[in-house]
RNA sequence: GCCCGAGUAGUGUAGUGGCCUAUCAUGUAGCCCUGUCGAGGCUACGACCCGGGUUCAAAUCCCGGCUCGGGCGCCA
């Protein structure tokens, strides 16, 4: 029989309890462990912030309460009202002696995954029961860090004078190319899920907002099947007027450094649970030219001809050589999108990639702001300028030079948490095979 | 999409032709125990992905399917 919440409310999280609290407290959470020693019973109650022991000495607790609790199953939801008591025999030196307990929800047994984390459950099973997986303090740590990361990214960009914007996720055709799109039905029209906010944040550069950023979902219909790709992911995008690529590279490296510092300082408990030793990367990040990167690959036996993008083994080879975050600059124009500004030597562009030793994190560039050059580059890349009218119009009536980048939020979180699989840092990942839950 | 590998109790595993009536841990259920903290002790429960084939004999070998993992490609 499950109890009614009634007028009970949580007065304290586990972490907030201390021996100086004289009045009765009400704690709320899940039964993490049950240890029945016969004459005394211990319940470990877990909430978002930690765990606390509830001690039930048989002689001091009402029979009715004892009977009720002796039938409890792990992971059931409880509220406990009682006295906080200091006792060095209790884990953490504190325990709660209950006067009343409400069983708000009985948990079925057995559980589909091991929540306590003593037996490692495979990711696939964990994702099928993500709500239970989150009850594992290690998994929870990943998502507390994720939350903190987004908070700090926003703080940093706000401090730098950026304005948060939101672009549409449902679009007609005409995106910047380079990837497959998911088609959707939009009343009588065909539409797509947007691959990035690129075109929209550039349009805002003609609005006078000067510095904008967006954190939001992007969709790619590629049939990739790797540990570092998803079909729905989160991008952190900025666009900045009156700037060139070197300006936004500076913002990017300082942002990464700042987020690392903040996580290191304010998520030390979470990092410890993940067994991750986080060191902010030193500023400035190394900048290597595309040509140098090609040389490194060739030296290491990965053959690349000029004008090709780096294959996965190439990225790893360069990462091994550098050992920390680095930029690749001076990319051939032909392998960068139409909106990347060419340098005076036209075959080189003002585009850059930010690399982690194991994967790409971000790419950006100074953008083309001349409408004539834009049209020319579109045609070169087999795109039809007339389909981009909504975008090109923004370049007609005063468009300042501008630059920006897009940063893969999940890639950043992989780097911070040290998780080898991108699915670990997304609550409900969407990949080639998974659409549920 | 290509290549490689794997599917054994709820979870994680051992077992690679007969010693399998299938190992161990965890879990679940029950009993004992007044200070546990990965509690302990005793007892019980629970599994060979599906379909076909080879063989006297298949968890084990072969074929097909399904599912999962890794690498690559594509892509960020």
CSV table of C-alpha atoms in Angstrom, one decimal, chain A residues 2 30 48 50-51 77 82-83 97 99 118 122 128 134 136 146 175 197 226 234 236 238 269 295 310 315 363 377 392:
chain,number,residue,atom,x,y,z
A,2,UNK,CA,1.5,3.3,-1.1
A,30,UNK,CA,15.2,6.5,-3.2
A,48,UNK,CA,20.2,14.3,-6.0
A,50,UNK,CA,24.1,12.4,-1.9
A,51,UNK,CA,23.1,9.7,0.5
A,77,UNK,CA,10.6,6.1,-3.0
A,82,UNK,CA,12.8,12.3,12.2
A,83,UNK,CA,15.7,13.5,14.2
A,97,UNK,CA,16.3,8.4,13.5
A,99,UNK,CA,9.5,9.0,13.7
A,118,UNK,CA,28.8,-2.7,-8.5
A,122,UNK,CA,26.5,-2.3,-20.8
A,128,UNK,CA,17.1,1.5,-22.3
A,134,UNK,CA,20.8,8.4,-13.8
A,136,UNK,CA,23.9,5.9,-10.5
A,146,UNK,CA,26.9,19.0,-18.6
A,175,UNK,CA,21.3,24.9,-46.3
A,197,UNK,CA,22.2,27.7,-37.4
A,226,UNK,CA,30.9,5.6,-34.5
A,234,UNK,CA,23.9,20.2,-29.6
A,236,UNK,CA,27.3,26.0,-29.5
A,238,UNK,CA,28.8,32.2,-32.3
A,269,UNK,CA,33.2,15.9,-6.6
A,295,UNK,CA,53.3,16.6,-43.5
A,310,UNK,CA,42.1,14.4,-42.9
A,315,UNK,CA,43.4,13.3,-37.1
A,363,UNK,CA,35.2,24.6,-37.1
A,377,UNK,CA,31.6,30.4,-54.5
A,392,UNK,CA,21.8,36.5,-49.8
